[in-house]
Tab-separated table of C-alpha atoms and ligand atoms in Angstrom:
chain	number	residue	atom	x	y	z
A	1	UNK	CA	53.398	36.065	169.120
A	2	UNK	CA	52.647	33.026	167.245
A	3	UNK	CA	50.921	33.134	164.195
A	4	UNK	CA	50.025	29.766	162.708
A	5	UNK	CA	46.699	28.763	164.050
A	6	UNK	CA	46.760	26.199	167.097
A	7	UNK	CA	44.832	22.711	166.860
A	8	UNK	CA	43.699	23.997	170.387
A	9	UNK	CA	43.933	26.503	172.709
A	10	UNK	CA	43.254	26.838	176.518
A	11	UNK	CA	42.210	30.196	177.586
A	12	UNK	CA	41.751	31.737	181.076
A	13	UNK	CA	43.700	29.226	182.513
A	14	UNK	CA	46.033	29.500	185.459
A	15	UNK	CA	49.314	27.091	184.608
A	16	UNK	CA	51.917	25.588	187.496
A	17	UNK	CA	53.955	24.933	184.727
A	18	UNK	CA	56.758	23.165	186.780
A	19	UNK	CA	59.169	25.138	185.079
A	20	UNK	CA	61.988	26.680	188.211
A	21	UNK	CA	58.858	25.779	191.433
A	22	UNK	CA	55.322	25.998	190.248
A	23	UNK	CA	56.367	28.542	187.643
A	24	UNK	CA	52.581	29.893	188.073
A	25	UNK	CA	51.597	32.127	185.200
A	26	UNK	CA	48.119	33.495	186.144
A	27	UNK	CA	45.200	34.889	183.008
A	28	UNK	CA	47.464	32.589	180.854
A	29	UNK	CA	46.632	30.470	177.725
A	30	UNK	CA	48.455	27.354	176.068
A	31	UNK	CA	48.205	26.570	172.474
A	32	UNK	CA	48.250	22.846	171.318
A	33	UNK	CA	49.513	21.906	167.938
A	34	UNK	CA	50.569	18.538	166.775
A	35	UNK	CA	50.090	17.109	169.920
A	36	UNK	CA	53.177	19.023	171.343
A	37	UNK	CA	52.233	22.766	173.282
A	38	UNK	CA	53.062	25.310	170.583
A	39	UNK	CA	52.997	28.116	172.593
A	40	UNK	CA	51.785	29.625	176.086
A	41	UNK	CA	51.588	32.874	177.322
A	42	UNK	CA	49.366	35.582	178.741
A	43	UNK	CA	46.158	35.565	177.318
A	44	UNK	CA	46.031	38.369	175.207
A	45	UNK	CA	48.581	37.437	173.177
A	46	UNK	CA	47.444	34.126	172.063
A	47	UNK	CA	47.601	32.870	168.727
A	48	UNK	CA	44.346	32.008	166.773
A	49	UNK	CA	42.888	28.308	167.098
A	50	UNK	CA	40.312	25.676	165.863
A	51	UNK	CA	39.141	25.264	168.729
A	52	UNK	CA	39.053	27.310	171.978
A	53	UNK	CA	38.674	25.772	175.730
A	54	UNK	CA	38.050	28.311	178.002
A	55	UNK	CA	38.869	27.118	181.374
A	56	UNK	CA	37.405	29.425	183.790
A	57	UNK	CA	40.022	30.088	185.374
A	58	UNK	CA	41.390	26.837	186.545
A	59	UNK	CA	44.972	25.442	187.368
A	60	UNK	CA	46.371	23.670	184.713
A	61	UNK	CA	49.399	21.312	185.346
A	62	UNK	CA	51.287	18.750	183.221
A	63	UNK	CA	49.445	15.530	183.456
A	64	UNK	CA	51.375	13.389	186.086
A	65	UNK	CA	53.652	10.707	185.915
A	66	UNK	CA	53.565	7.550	187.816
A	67	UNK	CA	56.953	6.084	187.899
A	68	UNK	CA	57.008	2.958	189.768
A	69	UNK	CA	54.248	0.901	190.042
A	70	UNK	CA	53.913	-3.022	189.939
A	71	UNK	CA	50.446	-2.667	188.612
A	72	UNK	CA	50.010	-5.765	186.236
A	73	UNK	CA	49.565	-8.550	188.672
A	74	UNK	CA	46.599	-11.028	189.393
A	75	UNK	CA	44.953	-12.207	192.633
A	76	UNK	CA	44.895	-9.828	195.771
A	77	UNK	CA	46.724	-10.320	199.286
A	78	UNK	CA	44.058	-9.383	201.691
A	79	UNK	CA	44.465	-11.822	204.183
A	80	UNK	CA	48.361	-11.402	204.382
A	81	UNK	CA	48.203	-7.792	205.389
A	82	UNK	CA	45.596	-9.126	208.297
A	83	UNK	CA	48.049	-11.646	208.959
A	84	UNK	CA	50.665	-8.929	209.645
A	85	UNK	CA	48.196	-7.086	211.606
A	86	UNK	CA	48.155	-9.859	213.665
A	87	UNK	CA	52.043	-10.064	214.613
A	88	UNK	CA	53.860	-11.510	211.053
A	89	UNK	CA	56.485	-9.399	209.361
A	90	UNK	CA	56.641	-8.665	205.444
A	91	UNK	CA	59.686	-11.079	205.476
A	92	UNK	CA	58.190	-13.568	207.806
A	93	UNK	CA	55.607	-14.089	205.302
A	94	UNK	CA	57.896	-14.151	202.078
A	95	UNK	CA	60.508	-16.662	203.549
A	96	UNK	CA	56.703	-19.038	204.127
A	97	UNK	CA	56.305	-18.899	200.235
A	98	UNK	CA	53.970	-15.587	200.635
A	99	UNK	CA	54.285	-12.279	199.411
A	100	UNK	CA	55.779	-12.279	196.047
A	101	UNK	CA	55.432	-15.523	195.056
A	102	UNK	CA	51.764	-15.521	196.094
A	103	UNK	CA	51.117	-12.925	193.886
A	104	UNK	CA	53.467	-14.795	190.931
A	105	UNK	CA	51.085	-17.745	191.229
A	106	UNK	CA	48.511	-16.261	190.940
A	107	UNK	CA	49.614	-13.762	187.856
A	108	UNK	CA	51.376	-17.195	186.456
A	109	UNK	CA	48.143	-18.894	186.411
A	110	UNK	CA	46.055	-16.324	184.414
A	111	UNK	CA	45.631	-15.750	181.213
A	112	UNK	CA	46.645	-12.666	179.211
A	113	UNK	CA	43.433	-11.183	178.894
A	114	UNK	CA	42.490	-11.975	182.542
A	115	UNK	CA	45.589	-10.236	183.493
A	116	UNK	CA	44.809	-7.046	181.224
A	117	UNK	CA	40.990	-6.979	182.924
A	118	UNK	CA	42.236	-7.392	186.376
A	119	UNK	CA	44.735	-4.829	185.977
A	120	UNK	CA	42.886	-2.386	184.125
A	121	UNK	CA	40.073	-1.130	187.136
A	122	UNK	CA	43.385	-0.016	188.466
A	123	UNK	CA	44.984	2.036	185.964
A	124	UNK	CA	41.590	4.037	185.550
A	125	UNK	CA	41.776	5.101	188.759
A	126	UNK	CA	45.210	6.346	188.267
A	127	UNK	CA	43.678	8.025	185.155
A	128	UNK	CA	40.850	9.280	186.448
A	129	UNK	CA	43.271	11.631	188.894
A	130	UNK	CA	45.488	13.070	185.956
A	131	UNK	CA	48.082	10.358	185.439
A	132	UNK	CA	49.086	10.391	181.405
A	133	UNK	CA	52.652	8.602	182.277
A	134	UNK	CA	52.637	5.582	183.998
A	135	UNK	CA	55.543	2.923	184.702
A	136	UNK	CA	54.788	-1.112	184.939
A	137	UNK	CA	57.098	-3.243	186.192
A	138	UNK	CA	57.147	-7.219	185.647
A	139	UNK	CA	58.531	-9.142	188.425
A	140	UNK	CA	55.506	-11.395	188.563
A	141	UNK	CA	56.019	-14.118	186.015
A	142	UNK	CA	59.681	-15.563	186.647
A	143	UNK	CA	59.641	-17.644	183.804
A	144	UNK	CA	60.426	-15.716	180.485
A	145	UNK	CA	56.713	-16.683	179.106
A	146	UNK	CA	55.470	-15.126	182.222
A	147	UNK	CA	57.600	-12.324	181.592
A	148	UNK	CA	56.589	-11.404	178.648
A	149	UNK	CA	52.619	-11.662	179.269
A	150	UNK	CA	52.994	-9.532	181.930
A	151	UNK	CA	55.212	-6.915	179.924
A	152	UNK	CA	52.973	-7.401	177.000
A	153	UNK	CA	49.885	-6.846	179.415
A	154	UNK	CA	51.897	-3.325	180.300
A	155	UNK	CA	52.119	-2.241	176.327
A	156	UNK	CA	48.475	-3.494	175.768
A	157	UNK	CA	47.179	-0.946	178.513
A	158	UNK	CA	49.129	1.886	176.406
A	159	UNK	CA	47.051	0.979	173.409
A	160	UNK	CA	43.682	0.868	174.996
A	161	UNK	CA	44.019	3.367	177.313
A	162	UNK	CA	45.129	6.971	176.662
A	163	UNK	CA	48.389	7.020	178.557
A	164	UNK	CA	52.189	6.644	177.783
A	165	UNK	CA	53.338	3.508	179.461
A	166	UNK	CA	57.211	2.565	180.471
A	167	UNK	CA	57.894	-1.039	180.852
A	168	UNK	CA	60.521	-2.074	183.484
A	169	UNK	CA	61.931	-5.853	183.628
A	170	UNK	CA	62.031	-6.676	187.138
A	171	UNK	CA	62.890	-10.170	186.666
A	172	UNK	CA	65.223	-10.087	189.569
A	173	UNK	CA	62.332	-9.653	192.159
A	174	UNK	CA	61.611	-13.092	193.925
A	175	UNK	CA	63.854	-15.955	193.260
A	176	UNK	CA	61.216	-18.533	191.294
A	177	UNK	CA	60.441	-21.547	193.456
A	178	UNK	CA	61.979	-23.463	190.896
A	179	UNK	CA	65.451	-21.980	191.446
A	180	UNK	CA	65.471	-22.546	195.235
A	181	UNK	CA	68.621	-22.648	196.502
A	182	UNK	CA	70.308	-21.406	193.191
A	183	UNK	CA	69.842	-17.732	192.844
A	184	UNK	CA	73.361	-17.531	190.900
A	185	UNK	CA	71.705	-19.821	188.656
A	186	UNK	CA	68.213	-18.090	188.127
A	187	UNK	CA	70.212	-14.853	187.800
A	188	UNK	CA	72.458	-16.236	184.844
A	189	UNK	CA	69.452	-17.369	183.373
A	190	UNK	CA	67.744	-13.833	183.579
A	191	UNK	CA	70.912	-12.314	182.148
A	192	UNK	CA	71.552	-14.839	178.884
A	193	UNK	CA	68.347	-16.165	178.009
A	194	UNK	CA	65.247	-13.765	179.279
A	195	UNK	CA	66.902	-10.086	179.525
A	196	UNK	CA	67.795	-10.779	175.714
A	197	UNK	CA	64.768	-12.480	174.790
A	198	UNK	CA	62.431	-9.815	176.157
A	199	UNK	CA	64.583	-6.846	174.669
A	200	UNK	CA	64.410	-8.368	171.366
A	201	UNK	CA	61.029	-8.476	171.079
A	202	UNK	CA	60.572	-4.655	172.436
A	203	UNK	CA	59.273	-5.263	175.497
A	204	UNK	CA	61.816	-3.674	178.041
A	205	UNK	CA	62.138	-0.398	178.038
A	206	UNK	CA	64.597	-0.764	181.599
A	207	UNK	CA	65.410	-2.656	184.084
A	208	UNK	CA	65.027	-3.202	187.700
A	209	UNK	CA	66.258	-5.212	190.683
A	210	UNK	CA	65.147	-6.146	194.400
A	211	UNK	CA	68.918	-6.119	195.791
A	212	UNK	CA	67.428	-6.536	199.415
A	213	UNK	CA	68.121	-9.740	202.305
A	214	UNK	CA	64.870	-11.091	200.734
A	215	UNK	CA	65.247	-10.479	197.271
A	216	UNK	CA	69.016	-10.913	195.463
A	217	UNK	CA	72.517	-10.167	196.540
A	218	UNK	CA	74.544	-6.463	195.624
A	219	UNK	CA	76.781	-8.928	193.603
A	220	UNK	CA	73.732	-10.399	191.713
A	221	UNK	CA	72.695	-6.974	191.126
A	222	UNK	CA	75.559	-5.616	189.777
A	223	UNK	CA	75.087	-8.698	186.943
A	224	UNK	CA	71.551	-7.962	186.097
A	225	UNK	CA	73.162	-4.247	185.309
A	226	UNK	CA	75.915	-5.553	183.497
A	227	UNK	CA	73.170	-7.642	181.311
A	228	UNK	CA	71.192	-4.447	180.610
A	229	UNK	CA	74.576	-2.158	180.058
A	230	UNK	CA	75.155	-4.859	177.060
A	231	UNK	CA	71.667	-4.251	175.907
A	232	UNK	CA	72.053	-0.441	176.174
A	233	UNK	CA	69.338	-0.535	178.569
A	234	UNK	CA	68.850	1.689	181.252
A	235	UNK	CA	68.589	0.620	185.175
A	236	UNK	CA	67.034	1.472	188.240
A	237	UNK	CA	66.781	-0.218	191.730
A	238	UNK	CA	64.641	-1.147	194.381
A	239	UNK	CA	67.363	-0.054	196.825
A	240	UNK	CA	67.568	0.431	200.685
A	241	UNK	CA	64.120	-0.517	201.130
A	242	UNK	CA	64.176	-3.136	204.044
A	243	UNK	CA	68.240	-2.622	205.012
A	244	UNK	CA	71.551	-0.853	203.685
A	245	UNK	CA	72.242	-2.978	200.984
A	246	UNK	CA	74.660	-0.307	199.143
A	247	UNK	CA	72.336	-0.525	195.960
A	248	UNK	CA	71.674	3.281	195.395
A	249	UNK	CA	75.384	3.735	195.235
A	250	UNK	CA	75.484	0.675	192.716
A	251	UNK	CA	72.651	1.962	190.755
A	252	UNK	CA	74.498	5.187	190.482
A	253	UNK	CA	77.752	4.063	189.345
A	254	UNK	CA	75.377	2.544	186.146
A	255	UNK	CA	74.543	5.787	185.758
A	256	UNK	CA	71.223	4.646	186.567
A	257	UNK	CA	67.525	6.780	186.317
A	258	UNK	CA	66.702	6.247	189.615
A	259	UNK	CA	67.208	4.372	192.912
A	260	UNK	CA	63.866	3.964	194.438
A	261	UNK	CA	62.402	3.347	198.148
A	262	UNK	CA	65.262	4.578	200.183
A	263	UNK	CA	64.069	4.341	203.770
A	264	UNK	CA	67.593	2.886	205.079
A	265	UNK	CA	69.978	5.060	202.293
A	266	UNK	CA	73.520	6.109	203.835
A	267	UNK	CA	75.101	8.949	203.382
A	268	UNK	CA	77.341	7.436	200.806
A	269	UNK	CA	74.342	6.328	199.146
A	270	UNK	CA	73.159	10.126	198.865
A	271	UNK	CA	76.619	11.653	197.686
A	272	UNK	CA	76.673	8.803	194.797
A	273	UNK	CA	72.836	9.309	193.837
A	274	UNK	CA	73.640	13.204	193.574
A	275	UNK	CA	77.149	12.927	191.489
A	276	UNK	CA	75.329	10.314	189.139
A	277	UNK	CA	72.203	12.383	188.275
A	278	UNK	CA	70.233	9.465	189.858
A	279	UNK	CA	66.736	10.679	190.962
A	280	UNK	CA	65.108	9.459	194.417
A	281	UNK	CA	61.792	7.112	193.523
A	282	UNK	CA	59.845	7.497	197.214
A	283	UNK	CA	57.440	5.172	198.141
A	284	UNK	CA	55.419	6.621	200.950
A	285	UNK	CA	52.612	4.383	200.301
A	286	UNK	CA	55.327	1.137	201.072
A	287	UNK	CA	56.528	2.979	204.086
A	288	UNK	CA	52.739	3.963	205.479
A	289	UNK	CA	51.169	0.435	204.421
A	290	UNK	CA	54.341	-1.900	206.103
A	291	UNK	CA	53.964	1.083	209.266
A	292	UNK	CA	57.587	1.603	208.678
A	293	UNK	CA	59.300	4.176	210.868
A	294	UNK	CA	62.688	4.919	209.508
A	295	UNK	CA	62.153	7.387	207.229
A	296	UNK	CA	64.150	7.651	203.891
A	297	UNK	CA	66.958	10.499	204.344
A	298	UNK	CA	64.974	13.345	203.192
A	299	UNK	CA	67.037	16.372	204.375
A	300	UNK	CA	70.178	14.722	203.277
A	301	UNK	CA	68.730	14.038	199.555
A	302	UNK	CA	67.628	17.667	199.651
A	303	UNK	CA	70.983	19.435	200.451
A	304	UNK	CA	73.294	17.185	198.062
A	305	UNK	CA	70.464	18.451	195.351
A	306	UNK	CA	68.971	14.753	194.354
A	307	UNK	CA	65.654	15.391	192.842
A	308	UNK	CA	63.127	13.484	194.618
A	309	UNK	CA	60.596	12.119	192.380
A	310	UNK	CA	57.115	10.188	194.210
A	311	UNK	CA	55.141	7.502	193.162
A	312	UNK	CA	52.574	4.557	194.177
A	313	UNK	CA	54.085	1.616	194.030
A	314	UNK	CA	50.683	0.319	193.294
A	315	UNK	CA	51.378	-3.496	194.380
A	316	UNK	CA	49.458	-6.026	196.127
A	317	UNK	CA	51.830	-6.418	199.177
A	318	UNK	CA	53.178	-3.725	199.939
A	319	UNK	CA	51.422	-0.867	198.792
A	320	UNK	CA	47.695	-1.252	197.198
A	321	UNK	CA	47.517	2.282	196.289
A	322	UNK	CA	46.173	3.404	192.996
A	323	UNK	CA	46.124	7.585	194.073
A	324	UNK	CA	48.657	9.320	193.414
A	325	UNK	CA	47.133	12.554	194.984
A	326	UNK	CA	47.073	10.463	198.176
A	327	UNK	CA	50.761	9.659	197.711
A	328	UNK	CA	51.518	13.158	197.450
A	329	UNK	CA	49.656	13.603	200.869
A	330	UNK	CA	51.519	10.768	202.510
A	331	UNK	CA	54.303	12.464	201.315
A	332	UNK	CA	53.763	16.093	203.040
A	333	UNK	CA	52.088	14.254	206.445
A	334	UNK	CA	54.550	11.308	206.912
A	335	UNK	CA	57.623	13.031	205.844
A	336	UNK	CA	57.087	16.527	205.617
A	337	UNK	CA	57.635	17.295	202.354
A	338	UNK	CA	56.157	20.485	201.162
A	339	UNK	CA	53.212	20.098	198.761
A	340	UNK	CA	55.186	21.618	195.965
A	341	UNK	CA	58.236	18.889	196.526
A	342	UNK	CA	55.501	16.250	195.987
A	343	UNK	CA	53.983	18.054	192.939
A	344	UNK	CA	57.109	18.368	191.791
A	345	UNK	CA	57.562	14.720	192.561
A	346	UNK	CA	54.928	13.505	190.479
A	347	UNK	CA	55.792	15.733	187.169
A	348	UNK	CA	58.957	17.072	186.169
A	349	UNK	CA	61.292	14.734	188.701
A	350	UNK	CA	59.311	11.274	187.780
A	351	UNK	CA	59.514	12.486	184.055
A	352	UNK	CA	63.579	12.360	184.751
A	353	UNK	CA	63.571	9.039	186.663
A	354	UNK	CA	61.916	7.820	182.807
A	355	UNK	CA	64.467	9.554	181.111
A	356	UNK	CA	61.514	11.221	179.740
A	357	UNK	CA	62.094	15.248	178.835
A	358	UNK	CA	59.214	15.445	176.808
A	359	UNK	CA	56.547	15.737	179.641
A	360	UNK	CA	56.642	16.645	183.391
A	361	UNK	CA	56.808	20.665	182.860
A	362	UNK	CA	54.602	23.055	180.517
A	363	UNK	CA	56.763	24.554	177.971
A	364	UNK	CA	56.745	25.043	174.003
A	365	UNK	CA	57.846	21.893	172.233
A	366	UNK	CA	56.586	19.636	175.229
A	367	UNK	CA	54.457	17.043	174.489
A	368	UNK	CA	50.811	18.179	175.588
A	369	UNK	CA	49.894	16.191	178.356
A	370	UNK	CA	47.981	18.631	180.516
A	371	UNK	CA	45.850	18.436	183.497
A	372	UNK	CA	43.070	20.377	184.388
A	373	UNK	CA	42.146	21.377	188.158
A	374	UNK	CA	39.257	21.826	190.597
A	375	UNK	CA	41.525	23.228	193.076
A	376	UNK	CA	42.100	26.852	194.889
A	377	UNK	CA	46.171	26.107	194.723
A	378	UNK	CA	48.407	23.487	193.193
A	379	UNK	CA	48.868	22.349	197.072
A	380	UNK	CA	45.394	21.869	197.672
A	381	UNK	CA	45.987	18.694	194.856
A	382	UNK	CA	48.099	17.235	198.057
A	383	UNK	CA	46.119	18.211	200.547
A	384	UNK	CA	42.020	16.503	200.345
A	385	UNK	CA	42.358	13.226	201.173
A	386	UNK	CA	40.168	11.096	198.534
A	387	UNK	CA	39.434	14.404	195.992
A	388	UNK	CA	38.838	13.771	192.842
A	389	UNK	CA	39.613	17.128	191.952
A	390	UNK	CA	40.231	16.352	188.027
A	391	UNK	CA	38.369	17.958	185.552
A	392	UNK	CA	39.873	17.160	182.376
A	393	UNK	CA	42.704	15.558	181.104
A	394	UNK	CA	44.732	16.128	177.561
A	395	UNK	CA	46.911	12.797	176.167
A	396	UNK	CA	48.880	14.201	173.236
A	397	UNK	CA	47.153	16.880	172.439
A	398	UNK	CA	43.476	15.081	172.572
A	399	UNK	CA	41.423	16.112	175.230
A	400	UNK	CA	39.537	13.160	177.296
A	401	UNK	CA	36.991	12.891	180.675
A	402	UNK	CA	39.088	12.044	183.867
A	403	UNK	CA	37.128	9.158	184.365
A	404	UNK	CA	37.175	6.196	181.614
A	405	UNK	CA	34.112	4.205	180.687
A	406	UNK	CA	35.246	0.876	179.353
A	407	UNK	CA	32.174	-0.227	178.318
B	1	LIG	N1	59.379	-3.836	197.011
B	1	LIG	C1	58.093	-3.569	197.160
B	1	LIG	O1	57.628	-2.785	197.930
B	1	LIG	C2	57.345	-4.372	196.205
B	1	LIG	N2	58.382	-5.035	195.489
B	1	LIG	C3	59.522	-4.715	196.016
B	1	LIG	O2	60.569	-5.160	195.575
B	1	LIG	C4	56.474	-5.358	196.904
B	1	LIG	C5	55.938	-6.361	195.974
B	1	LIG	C6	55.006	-7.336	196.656
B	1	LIG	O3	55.005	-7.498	197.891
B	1	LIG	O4	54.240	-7.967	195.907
B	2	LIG	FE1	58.251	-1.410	193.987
């Protein structure tokens, strides 16, 4: 029994509070105070409150994390996926000038604000499903000023919407038409002048690599980690996406949060994710939207115990996805995870690959980011394609609508 009154309490509520599986504690009640969850419990032992919420009986879960998405970018790539439809491959198109550097004109050429407004129609739609942790890459810019409008872009979003946002560097995405031909160059660049630059001014909160045939070497890689190590910053990787490039294992040996994609990872890529902690980032909305067939490793990740974490990958080439309950049901149909693995995916698991253990379960001390449910079971949240089955979200303890007027 608590005794000091709650800012807030939820009553009548059903909680998967991600704690060992669902951890479902039915007739329940969480208090909020502070922002953090003071207490939960059954309901008849709940302390006293301001003010009570009673939810009828609903699921609650912790409000989901989106780790990976590429989400700050300008301009739109219709007409390259019909392009593809019509016989070009992803890497066809981004050895032409396409693809990434399409999308890095197009982000170079507007202007901060432009960049926020495109961005945020987006990000409410992530919202509007639950998401209160969400991860933006850069990747876009190339230059260091384009850099850091796109990273500042990513912090803006976290002050005028309600959600926590983690910014990734992913300078070492594309090599900038202006290094062509010198990668070694653009990468020694990245790791003197704009890895520094950006960290100084708080921008970076890790860092990220394409180490892929059409993005940078295993070698340059292992640089861009070196640059971050000295920064004390934490790394992750676009690994094994395309072809074995060995990055998971490299990612691991950084001790890195997460190695992410993972459609061609080896077995030697699995046994160094698991003894490193490293958690598995899948992408199915990559693998569904390039109609890839080899599927990441899934069994293998299961039985050496890597925690397998899901996310959109909202992008504009390779996975224009801004649901993460539709991810989750990618996840189940394409690959046969089970509807708790991708719940699980999207809270406590992409909480870890953030370093984050302050959100992602339900427990006292946690920070209260909550979602609330329209749904019979937690798997039902994977299973209706295009639900909006949100009914209300909590951000830090403040209770909001799931969908955001702007205006
Ligand atoms: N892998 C991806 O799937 C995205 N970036 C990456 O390294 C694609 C980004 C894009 O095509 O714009
Ligand atoms: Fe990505």
């Amino acid at each position: 029994m608590v005794t000091e009154a709650a800012d807030l309490l939820f009553t009548n509520v059903r909680l998967a509070t991600m704690v060992d599986g669902v951890g479902d504690l039915q007739d329940a009640a969480l208090a909020v105070r502070g922002g953090r969850i003071a207490w939960l419990g059954a309901r008849r032992d709940a302390p006293p409150a301001a003010v009570i919420h009673d939810c009828g009986g609903a699921w609650m879960t912790p409000g989901l994390v989106d780790c990976h998405t590429h989400i700050v970018h300008a301009g739109e790539r219709g007409g390259e996926w019909e392009a593809r439809l019509n016989g070009a491959s992803y890497e066809d198109i981004a050895r032409a000038g396409g693809g990434i550097l399409s999308t890095v004109r197009a982000t170079r050429a507007a202007a901060e604000d432009a960049l926020l407004h495109q961005s945020l129609p987006r990000i409410r739609a992530l919202l509007a499903e639950g998401v209160t942790t969400l991860e933006i890459k850069s990747g876009y810019g190339l230059t260091l000023l384009d850099e850091a409008k796109m990273l500042r872009v990513a912090r803006r979003i976290g002050t005028v919407l309600p959600v926590n946002v983690h910014t990734t560097f992913l300078g070492a995405h594309a090599l900038p038409p202006e290094f062509a031909g010198r990668a070694d160059a653009y990468i020694d660049d990245l790791c003197d002048r704009m890895l520094p630059a950006l960290a100084a001014e708080g921008l970076v909160d890790a860092v990220d690599a394409f180490c892929e045939r059409i993005g940078f070497t295993h070698a340059q890689t292992a640089r861009v980690f070196a640059a971050a190590r000295r920064l004390g910053l934490p790394v992750k990787l676009h690994a094994e996406q395309l072809s074995d490039q060995d990055g998971a294992a490299l990612v691991a040996a950084y001790g890195g949060l997460s190695a992410d994609h993972l459609e061609y990872l080896s077995p030697a890529g699995v046994a160094a994710m698991a003894r490193a902690g490293t958690v598995a980032v899948l992408l199915p909305g990559a693998y569904y939207f390039l109609r890839e067939t080899c599927m990441p490793p899934l069994d293998a990740l299961r039985a050496a115990g890597v925690p397998l974490a899901l996310a959109t990958d909202c992008n504009p080439g390779t996975s224009p996805l801004t649901s993460l309950l539709l991810a989750m049901n990618l996840a189940c149909t394409l690959w046969r995870m089970t509807p708790l693995e991708a719940l699980r995916g999207c809270t406590v698991h992409a909480a870890r690959a953030l370093g984050r253990s302050d959100i992602g379960t339900l427990a006292p001390g946690m920070r209260a980011d909550l979602a609330l449910w329209d749904v019979a079971r937690p798997s039902d949240l994977a299973y209706a394609l295009g639900a909006r089955p949100c009914r209300l979200v909590v951000h830090g303890g403040a209770p909001r609508a799931p969908e955001i007027d702007l205006h």
